[in-house]
Short mmCIF file of C-alpha atoms in Angstrom, two decimals:
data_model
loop_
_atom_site.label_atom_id
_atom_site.label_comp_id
_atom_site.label_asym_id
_atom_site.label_seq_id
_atom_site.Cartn_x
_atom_site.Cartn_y
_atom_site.Cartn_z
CA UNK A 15 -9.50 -13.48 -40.69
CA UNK A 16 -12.55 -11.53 -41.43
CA UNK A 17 -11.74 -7.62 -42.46
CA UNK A 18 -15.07 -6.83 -39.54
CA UNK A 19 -12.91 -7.63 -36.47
CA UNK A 20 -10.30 -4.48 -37.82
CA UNK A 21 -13.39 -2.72 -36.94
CA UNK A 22 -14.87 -1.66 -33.62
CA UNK A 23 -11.77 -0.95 -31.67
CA UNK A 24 -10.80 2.52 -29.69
CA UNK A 25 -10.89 5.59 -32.39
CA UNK A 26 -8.33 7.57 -29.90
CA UNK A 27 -6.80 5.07 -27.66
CA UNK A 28 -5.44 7.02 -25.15
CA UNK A 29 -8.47 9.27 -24.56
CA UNK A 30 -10.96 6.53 -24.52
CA UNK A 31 -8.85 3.98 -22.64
CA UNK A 32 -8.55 7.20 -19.84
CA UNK A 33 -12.41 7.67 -19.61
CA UNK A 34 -13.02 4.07 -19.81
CA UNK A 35 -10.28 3.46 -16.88
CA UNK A 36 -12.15 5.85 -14.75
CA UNK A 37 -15.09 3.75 -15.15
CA UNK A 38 -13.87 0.45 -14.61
CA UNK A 39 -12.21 1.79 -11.72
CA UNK A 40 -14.54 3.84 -10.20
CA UNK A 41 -16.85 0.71 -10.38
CA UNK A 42 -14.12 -1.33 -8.53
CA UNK A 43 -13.46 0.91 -5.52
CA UNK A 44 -17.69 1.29 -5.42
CA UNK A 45 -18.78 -2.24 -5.85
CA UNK A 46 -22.71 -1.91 -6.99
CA UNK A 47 -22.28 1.20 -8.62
CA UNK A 48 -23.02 0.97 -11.95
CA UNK A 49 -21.06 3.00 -14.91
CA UNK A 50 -21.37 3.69 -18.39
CA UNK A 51 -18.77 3.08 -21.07
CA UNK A 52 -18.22 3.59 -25.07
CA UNK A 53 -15.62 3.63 -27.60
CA UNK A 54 -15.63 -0.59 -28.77
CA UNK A 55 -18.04 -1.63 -30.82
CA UNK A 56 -16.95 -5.41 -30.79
CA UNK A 57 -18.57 -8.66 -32.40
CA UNK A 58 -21.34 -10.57 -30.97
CA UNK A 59 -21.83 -11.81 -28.51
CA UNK A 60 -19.00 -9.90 -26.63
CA UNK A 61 -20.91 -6.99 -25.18
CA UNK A 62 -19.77 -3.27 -25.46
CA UNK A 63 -18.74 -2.99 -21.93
CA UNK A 64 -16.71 -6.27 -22.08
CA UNK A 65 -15.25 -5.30 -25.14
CA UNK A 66 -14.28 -1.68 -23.44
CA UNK A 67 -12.61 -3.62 -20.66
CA UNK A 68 -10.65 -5.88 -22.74
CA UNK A 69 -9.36 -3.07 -24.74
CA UNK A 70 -8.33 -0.81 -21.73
CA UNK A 71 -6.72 -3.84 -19.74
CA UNK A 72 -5.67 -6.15 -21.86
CA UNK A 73 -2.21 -6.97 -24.22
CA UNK A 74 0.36 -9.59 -24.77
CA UNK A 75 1.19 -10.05 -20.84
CA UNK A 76 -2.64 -11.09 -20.01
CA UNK A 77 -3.54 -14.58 -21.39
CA UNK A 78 -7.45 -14.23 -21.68
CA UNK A 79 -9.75 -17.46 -21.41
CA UNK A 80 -12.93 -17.26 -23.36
CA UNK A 81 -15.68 -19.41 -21.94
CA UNK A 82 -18.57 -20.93 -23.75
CA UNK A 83 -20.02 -19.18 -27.00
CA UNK A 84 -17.47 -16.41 -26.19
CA UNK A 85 -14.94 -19.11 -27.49
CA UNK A 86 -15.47 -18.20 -31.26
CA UNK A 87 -13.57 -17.10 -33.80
CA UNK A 88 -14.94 -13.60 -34.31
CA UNK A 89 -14.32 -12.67 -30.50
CA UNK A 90 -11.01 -14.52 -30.91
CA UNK A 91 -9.67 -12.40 -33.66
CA UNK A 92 -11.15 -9.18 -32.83
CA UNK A 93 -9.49 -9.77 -29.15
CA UNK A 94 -6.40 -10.97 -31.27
CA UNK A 95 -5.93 -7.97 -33.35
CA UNK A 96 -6.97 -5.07 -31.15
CA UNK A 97 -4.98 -6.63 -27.96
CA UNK A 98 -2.83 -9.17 -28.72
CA UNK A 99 -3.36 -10.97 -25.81
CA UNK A 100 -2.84 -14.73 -25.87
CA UNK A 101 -5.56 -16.60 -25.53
CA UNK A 102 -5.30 -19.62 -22.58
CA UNK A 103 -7.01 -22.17 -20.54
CA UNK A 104 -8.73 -21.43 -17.58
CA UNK A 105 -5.62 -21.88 -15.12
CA UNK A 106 -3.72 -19.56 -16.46
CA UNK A 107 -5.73 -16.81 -17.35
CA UNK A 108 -5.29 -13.30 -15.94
CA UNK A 109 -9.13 -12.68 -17.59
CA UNK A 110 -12.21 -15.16 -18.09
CA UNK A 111 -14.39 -13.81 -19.84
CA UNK A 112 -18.21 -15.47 -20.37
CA UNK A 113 -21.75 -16.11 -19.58
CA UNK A 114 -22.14 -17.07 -15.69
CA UNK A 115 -23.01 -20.49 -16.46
CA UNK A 116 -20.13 -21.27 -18.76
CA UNK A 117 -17.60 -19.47 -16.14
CA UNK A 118 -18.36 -21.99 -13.32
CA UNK A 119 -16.80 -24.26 -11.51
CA UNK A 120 -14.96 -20.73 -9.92
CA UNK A 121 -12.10 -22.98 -8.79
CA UNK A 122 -10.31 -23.04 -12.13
CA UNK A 123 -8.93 -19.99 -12.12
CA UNK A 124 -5.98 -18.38 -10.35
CA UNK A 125 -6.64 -16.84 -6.58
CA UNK A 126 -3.50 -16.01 -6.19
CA UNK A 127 -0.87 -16.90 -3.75
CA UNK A 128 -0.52 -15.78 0.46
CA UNK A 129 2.77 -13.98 -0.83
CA UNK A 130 1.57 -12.19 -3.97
CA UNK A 131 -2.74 -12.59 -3.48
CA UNK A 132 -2.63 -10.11 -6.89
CA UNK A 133 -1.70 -12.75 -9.16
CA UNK A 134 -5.43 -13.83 -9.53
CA UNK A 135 -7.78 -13.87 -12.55
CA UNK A 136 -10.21 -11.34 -13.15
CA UNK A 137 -13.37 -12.72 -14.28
CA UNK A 138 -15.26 -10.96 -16.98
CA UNK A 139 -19.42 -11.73 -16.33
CA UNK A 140 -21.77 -11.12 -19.38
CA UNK A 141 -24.99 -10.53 -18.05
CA UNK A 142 -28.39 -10.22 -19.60
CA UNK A 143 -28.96 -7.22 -17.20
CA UNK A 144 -27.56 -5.12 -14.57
CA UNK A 145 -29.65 -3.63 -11.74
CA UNK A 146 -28.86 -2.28 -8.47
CA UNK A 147 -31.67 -4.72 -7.23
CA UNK A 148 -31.36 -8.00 -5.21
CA UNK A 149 -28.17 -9.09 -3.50
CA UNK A 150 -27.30 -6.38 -0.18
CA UNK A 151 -23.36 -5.48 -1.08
CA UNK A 152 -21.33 -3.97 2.19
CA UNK A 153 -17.61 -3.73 2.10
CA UNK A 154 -14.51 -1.57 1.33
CA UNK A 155 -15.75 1.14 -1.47
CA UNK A 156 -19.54 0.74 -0.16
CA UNK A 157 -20.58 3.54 3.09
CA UNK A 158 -23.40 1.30 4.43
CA UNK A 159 -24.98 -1.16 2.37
CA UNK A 160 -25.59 -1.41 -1.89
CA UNK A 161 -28.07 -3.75 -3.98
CA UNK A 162 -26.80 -5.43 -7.13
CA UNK A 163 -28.20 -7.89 -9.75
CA UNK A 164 -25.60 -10.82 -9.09
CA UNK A 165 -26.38 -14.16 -11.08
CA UNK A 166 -25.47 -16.09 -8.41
CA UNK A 167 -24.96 -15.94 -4.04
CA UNK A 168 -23.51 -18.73 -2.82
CA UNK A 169 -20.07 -18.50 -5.09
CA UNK A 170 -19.27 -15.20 -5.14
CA UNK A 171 -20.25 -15.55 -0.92
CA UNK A 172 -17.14 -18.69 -1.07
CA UNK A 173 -14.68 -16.64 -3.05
CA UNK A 174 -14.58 -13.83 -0.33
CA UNK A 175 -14.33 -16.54 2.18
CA UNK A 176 -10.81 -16.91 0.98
CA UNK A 177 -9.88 -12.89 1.23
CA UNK A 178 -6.92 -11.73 0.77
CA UNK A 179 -7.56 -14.46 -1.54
CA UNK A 180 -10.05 -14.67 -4.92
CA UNK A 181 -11.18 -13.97 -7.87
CA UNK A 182 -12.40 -9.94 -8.83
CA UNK A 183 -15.23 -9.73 -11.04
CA UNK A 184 -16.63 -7.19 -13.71
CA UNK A 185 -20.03 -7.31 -14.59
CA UNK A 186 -21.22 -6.24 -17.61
CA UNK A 187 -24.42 -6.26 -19.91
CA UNK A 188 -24.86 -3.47 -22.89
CA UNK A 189 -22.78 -0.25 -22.05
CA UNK A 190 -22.89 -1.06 -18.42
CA UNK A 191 -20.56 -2.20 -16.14
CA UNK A 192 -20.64 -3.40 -12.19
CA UNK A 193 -17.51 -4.86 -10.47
CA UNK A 194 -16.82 -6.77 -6.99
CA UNK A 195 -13.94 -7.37 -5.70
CA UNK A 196 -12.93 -10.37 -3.34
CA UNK A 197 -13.60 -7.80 -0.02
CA UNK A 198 -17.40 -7.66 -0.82
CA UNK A 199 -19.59 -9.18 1.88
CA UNK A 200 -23.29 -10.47 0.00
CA UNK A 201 -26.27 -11.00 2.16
CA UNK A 202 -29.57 -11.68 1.19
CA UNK A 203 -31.75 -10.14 -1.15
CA UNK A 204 -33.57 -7.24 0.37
CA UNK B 16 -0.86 18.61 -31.78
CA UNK B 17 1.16 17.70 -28.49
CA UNK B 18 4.33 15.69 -29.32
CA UNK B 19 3.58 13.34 -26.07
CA UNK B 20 1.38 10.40 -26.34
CA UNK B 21 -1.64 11.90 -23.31
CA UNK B 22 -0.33 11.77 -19.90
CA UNK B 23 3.09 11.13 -20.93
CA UNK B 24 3.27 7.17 -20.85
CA UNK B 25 2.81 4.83 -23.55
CA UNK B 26 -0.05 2.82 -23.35
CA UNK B 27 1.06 -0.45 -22.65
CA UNK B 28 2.53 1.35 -19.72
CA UNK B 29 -0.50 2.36 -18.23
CA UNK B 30 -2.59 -0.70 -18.73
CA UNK B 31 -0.29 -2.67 -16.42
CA UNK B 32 -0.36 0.01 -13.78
CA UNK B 33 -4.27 0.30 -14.29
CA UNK B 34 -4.18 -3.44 -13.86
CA UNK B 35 -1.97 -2.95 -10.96
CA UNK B 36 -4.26 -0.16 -9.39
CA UNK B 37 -7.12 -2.22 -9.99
CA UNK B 38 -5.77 -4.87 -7.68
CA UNK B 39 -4.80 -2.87 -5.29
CA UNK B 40 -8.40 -1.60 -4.97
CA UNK B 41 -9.24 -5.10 -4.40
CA UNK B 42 -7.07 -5.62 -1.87
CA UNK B 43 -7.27 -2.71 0.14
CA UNK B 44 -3.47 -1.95 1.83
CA UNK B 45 -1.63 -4.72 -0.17
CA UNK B 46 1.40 -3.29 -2.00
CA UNK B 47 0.74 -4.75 -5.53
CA UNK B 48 4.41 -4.80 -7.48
CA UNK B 49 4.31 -2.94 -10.80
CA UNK B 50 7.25 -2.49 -13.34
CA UNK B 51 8.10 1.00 -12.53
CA UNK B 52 9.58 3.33 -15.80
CA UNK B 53 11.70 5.85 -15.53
CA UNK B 54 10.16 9.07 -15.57
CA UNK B 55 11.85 12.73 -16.73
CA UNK B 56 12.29 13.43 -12.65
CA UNK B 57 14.90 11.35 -9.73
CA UNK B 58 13.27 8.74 -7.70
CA UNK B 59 12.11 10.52 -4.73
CA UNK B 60 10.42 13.34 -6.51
CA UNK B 61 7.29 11.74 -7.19
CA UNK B 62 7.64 9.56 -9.81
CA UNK B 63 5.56 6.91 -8.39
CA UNK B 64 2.49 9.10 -7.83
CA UNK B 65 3.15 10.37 -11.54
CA UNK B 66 2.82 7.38 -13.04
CA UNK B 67 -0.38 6.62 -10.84
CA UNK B 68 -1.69 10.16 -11.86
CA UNK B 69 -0.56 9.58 -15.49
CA UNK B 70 -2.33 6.10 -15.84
CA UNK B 71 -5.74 7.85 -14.20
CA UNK B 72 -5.71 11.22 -15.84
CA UNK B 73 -8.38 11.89 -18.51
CA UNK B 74 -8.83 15.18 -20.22
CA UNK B 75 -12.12 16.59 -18.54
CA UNK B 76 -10.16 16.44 -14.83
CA UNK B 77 -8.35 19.68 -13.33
CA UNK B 78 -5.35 18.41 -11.22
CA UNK B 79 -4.32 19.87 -8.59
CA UNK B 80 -0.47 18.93 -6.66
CA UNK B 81 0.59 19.89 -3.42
CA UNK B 82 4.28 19.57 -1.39
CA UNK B 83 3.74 19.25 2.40
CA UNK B 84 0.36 20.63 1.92
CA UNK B 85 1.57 23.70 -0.38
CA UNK B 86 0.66 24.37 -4.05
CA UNK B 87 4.06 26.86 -4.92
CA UNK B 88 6.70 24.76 -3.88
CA UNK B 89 9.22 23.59 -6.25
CA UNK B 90 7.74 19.50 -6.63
CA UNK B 91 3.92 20.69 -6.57
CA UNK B 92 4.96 23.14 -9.55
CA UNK B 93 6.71 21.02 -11.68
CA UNK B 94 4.55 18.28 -11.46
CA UNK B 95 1.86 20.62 -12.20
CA UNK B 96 3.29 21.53 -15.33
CA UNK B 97 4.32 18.17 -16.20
CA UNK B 98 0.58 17.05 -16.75
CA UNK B 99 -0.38 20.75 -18.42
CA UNK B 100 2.15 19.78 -20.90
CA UNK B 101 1.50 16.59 -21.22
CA UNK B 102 -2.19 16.13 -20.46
CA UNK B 103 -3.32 19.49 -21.16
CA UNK B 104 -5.61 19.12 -18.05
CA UNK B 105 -7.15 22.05 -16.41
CA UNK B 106 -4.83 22.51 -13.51
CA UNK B 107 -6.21 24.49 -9.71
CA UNK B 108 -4.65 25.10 -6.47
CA UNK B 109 -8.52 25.07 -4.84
CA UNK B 110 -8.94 21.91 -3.27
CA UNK B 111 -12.91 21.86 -4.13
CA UNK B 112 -12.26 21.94 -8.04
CA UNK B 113 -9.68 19.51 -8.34
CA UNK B 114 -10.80 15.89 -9.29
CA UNK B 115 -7.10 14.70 -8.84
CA UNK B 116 -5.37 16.00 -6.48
CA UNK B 117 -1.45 13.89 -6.13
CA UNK B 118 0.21 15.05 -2.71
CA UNK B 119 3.02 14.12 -1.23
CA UNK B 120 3.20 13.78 3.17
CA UNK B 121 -0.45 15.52 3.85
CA UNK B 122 -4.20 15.30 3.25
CA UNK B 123 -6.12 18.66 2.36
CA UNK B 124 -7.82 20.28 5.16
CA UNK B 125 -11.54 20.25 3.79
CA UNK B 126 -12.88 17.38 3.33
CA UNK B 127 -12.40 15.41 0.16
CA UNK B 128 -15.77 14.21 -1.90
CA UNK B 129 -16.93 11.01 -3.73
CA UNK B 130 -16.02 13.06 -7.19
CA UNK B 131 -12.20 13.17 -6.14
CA UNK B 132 -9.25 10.82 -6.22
CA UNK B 133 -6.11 11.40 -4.06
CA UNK B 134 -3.13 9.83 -5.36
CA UNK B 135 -0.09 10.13 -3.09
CA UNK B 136 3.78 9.81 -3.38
CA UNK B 137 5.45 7.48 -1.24
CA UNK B 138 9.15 6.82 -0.90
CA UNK B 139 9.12 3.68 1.19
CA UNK B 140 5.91 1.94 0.87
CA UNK B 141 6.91 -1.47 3.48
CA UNK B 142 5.72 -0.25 6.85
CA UNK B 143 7.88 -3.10 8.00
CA UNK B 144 11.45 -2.02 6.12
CA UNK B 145 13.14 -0.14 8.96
CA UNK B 146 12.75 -3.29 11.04
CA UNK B 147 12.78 -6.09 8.90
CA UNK B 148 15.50 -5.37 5.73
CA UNK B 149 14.57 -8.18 3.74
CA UNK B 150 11.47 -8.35 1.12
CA UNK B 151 11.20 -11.80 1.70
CA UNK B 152 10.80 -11.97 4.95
CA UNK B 153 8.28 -8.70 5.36
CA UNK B 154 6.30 -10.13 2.26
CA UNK B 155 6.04 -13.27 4.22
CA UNK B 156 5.12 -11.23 7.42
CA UNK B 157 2.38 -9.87 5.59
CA UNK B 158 1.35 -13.34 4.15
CA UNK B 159 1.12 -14.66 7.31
CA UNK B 160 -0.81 -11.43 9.27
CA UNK B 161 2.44 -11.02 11.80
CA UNK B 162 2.55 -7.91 12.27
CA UNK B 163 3.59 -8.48 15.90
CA UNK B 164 7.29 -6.63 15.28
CA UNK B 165 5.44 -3.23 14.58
CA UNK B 166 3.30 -3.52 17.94
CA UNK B 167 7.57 -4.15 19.66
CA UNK B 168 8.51 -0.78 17.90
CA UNK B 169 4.94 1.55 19.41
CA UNK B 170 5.83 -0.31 22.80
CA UNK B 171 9.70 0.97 22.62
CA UNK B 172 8.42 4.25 21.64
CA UNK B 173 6.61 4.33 25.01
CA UNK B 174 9.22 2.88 27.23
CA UNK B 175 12.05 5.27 25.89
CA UNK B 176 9.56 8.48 25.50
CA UNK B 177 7.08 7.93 27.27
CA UNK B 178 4.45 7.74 24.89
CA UNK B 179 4.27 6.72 20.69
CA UNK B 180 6.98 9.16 19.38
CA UNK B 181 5.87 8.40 16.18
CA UNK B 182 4.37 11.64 14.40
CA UNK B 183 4.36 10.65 10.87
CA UNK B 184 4.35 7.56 8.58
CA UNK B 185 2.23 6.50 11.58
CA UNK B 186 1.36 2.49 10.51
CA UNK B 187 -2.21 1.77 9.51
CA UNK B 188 -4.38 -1.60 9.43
CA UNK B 189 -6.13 -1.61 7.08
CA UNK B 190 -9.88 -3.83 7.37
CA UNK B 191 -8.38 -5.97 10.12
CA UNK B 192 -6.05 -7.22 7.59
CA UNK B 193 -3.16 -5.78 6.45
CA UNK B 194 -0.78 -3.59 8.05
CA UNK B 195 -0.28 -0.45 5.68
CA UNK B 196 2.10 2.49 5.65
CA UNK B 197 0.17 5.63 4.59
CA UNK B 198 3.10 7.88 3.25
CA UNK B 199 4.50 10.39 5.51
CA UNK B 200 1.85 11.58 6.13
CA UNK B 201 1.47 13.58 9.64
CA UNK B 202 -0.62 11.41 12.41
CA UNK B 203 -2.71 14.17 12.39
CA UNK B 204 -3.89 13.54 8.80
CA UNK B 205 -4.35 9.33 9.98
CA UNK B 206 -8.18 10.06 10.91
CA UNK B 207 -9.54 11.65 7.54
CA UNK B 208 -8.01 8.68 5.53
CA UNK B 209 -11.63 6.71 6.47
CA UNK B 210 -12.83 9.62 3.76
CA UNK B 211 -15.66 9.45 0.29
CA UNK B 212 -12.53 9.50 -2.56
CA UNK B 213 -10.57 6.77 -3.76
CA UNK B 214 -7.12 7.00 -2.57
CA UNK B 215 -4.16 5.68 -4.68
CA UNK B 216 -0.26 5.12 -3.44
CA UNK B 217 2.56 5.18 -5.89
CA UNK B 218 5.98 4.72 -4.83
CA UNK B 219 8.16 4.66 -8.44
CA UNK B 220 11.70 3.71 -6.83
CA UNK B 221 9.99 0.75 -4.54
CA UNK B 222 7.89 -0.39 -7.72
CA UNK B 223 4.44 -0.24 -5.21
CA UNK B 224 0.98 0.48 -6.13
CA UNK B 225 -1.51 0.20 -3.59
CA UNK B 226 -5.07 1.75 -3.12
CA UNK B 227 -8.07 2.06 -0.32
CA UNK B 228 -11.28 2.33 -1.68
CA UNK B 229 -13.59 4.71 -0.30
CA UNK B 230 -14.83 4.52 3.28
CA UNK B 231 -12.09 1.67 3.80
CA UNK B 232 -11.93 0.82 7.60
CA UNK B 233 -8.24 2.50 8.95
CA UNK B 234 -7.20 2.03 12.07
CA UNK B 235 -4.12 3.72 13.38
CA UNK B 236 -2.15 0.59 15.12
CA UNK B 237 -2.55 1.86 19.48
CA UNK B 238 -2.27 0.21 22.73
CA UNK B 239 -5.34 0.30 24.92
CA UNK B 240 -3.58 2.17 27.46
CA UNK B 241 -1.75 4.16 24.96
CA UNK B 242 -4.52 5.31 22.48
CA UNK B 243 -3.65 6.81 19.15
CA UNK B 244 -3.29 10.63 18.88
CA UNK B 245 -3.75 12.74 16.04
CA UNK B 246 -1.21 15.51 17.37
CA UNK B 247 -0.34 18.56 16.25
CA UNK B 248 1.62 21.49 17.56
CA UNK B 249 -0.77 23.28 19.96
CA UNK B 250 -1.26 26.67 18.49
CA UNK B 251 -3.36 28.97 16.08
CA UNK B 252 -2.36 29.72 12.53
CA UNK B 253 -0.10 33.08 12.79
CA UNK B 254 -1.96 34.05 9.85
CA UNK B 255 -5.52 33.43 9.44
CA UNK B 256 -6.10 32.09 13.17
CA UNK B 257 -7.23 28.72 12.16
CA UNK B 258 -7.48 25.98 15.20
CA UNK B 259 -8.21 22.57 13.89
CA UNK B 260 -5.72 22.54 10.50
CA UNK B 261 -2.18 21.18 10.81
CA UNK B 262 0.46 24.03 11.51
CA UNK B 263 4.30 24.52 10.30
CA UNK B 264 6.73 25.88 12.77
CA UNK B 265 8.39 28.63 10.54
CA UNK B 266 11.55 30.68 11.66
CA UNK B 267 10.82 34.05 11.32
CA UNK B 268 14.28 35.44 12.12
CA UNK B 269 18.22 35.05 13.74
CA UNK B 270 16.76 35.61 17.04
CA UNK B 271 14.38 32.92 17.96
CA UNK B 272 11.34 34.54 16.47
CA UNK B 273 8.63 32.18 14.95
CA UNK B 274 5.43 31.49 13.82
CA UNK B 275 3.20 28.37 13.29
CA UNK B 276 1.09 28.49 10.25
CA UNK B 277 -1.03 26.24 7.82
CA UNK B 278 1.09 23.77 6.18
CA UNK B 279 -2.55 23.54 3.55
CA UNK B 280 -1.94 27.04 1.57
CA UNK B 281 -5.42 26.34 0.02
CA UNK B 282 -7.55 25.91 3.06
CA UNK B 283 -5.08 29.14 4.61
CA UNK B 284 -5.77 31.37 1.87
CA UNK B 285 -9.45 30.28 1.81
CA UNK B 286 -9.50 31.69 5.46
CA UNK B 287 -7.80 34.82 4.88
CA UNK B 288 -10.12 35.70 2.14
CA UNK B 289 -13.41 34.80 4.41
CA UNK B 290 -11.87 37.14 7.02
CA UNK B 291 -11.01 40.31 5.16
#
């Protein structure tokens, strides 16, 4: 293990876990609404926010699935030692973290069941950017209609077909972060 | 220093209810299970909207509790207390500063902004539990959208009284989904729950979180013929004359003298002082 991943975890965790719980929630009951967080300063290429969002919802009870070039061993062990969450395959995980691209085929992951529709992973998006241009959000959380950057339509359109059903998603990209959850209707771009 | 970790619980604690509340925000009106910790209060005093408060607290908020709408009864004080101790939040009985306001059975009167959260207690969370006794089968009920037991139960209500005796607790659905019960709340309070905060349910002795985002769609559950009513006892506040808040019948003395006032102190007091 290299000594960099003791580095770059929460300074105070219970202070910057609170502020950074507002903002991760505040994003998920406003879908398109796009916060600001600090406090990790985690290893490439896991992004701040990401890194913030592992760190406020993640320990030993939430098998994490890294996708792609997230799947390396400084992101491993800096996600080992400042959660201690296990890390899985794609079935099993509570969070998937990645880039779009290496996240897909959506149907891996958990949706949950008719009885208990919470058991269901939340996937983690890396994103070059985050914009509240392109794809019109409406939905629970949103009062008429939203824009957000998504990197894709037709998916994220399928997984709120199955509502109460899905997957939730945070975006991320820098200090930013974006979430939608399964409710979220996506038309076109506008 | 303060000898309490902030907010009380440790933090492995509050990331699964922050997972938990997170879910629930997904699913608007599904009662996501959470392990449930004792807390230094008996079930039934709020320990479920504690722990909700206590996983959502950060230090810049000013929290305000009320009891039946009142800031100075004996639960809204203690809690109060409980988080200046252990929080060392700014704490308010004005509705307009708080950020978090935790209530248990009633809404504030003015109107609650984007900037607040709402995070109420709630004793039995299953809307279906006084007719169906089993978890099982309401947890399949809700599974499989039949909901058709709580329509029997409004239609009994009419044929025995004439109309939906129900006046609080009065079951929700929420985005044509599920079927939701929104705390004790007074009927009267069922309307404003379509509102700009995030709203948060904690029930610690059920082990319940659930959530509605902001400008969810709730529908109080009617007949066509028997439309939903947001009653409430048809009088003016005895003491500042308000119209359109929800009033408490109050026994004044041993000979069948009463008053109605505001069950909200806040929004009453607010009154009074715009009067004099």
């Amino acid at each position: 293990m290299e000594p960099d991943v003791l580095e770059g975890g929460f300074c105070n965790a219970p202070i910057d876990a609170a502020y950074a719980f507002r903002a991760a929630m505040n994003a998920m009951a406003r879908p398109g609404q796009i916060e600001t967080v600090a406090g990790a300063q985690p290893p490439g290429p896991l992004s701040v926010s990401a890194g913030v969002v592992i760190l406020t919802l993640c320990d030993p009870e939430t098998p994490i699935y890294l996708a792609g070039d997230h799947n390396c061993t400084q992101v491993r062990d800096w996600i080992t030692f400042h959660t201690g969450a296990p890390m899985t395959g794609p079935a099993d995980a509570i969070f998937a973290l990645g880039k779009w691209s290496d996240l897909v085929p959506l149907d891996q992951y958990r949706i949950g069941t008719p009885r208990y529709p919470d058991r269901s992973a939340t996937v983690i998006v890396e994103m070059d950017e985050l914009s509240n241009a392109g794809e019109t959000l409406s939905g629970p959380g949103i009062e008429t209609a939203t824009n957000l950057s998504l990197p894709d339509r037709q998916r994220f359109q399928q997984n709120a077909t199955l509502y109460p059903l899905g997957l939730d998603f945070f975006l991320t990209a820098g200090d930013r972060l974006a979430a939608l959850p399964r409710t979220t209707k996506i038309a076109g771009v506008s | 220093m303060n000898e309490y970790n902030f907010a009380y619980l440790d933090e492995q604690t509050k990331r699964m209810i922050r997972r938990a509340i997170l879910k629930g925000l997904a699913i608007p009106g599904y009662q996501v299970p959470f392990a449930s910790r004792e807390m230094p209060m008996p079930y039934g005093w709020g320990t479920g909207g504690v722990q909700v408060s206590a996983a959502v607290l950060t230090p810049e908020d000013t929290f305000k509790v009320i009891d039946q709408g009142a800031d100075d009864t004996t639960n809204a004080v203690s809690i109060r207390k409980f988080f200046e101790k252990t929080a060392n939040v700014a704490v308010t009985e004005e509705t307009g500063e708080a950020s978090v306001i935790q209530t248990r059975h009633r809404i504030p009167e003015q109107v609650l902004t984007e900037d607040q959260i709402l995070v109420y207690q709630v004793p039995i969370p299953e809307p279906l539990r006084f007719l169906e006794p089993s978890e099982v089968e309401t947890r399949k009920m809700h599974a499989l959208e039949e909901y058709g037991l709580m329509h029997v139960k409004l239609y009994e209500d009419i044929s025995q009284h004439g109309a939906i005796a129900t006046a609080y607790a009065y079951p929700v659905k929420i985005e044509g989904r599920y079927v939701m019960d929104p705390s004790p709340i007074p009927k009267f309070d069922n309307p404003k729950m379509e509102m700009a905060a995030i709203q948060l349910f904690g029930a610690g002795r059920e082990q319940r979180i659930y959530a509605l985002p902001p400008y969810t769609k709730v529908v109080s559950l009617d007949f066509e013929d028997f439309p939903f009513e947001a009653s409430k006892a048809d009088q003016v506040c005895g003491v500042c004359g308000a119209e359109d808040s929800y009033l408490d019948e109050l026994i004044t003395d041993d000979e069948g003298g009463r008053m109605f006032v505001c069950s909200d102190t806040d929004y009453c007091r607010t009154r009074q002082g715009n009067i004099t």
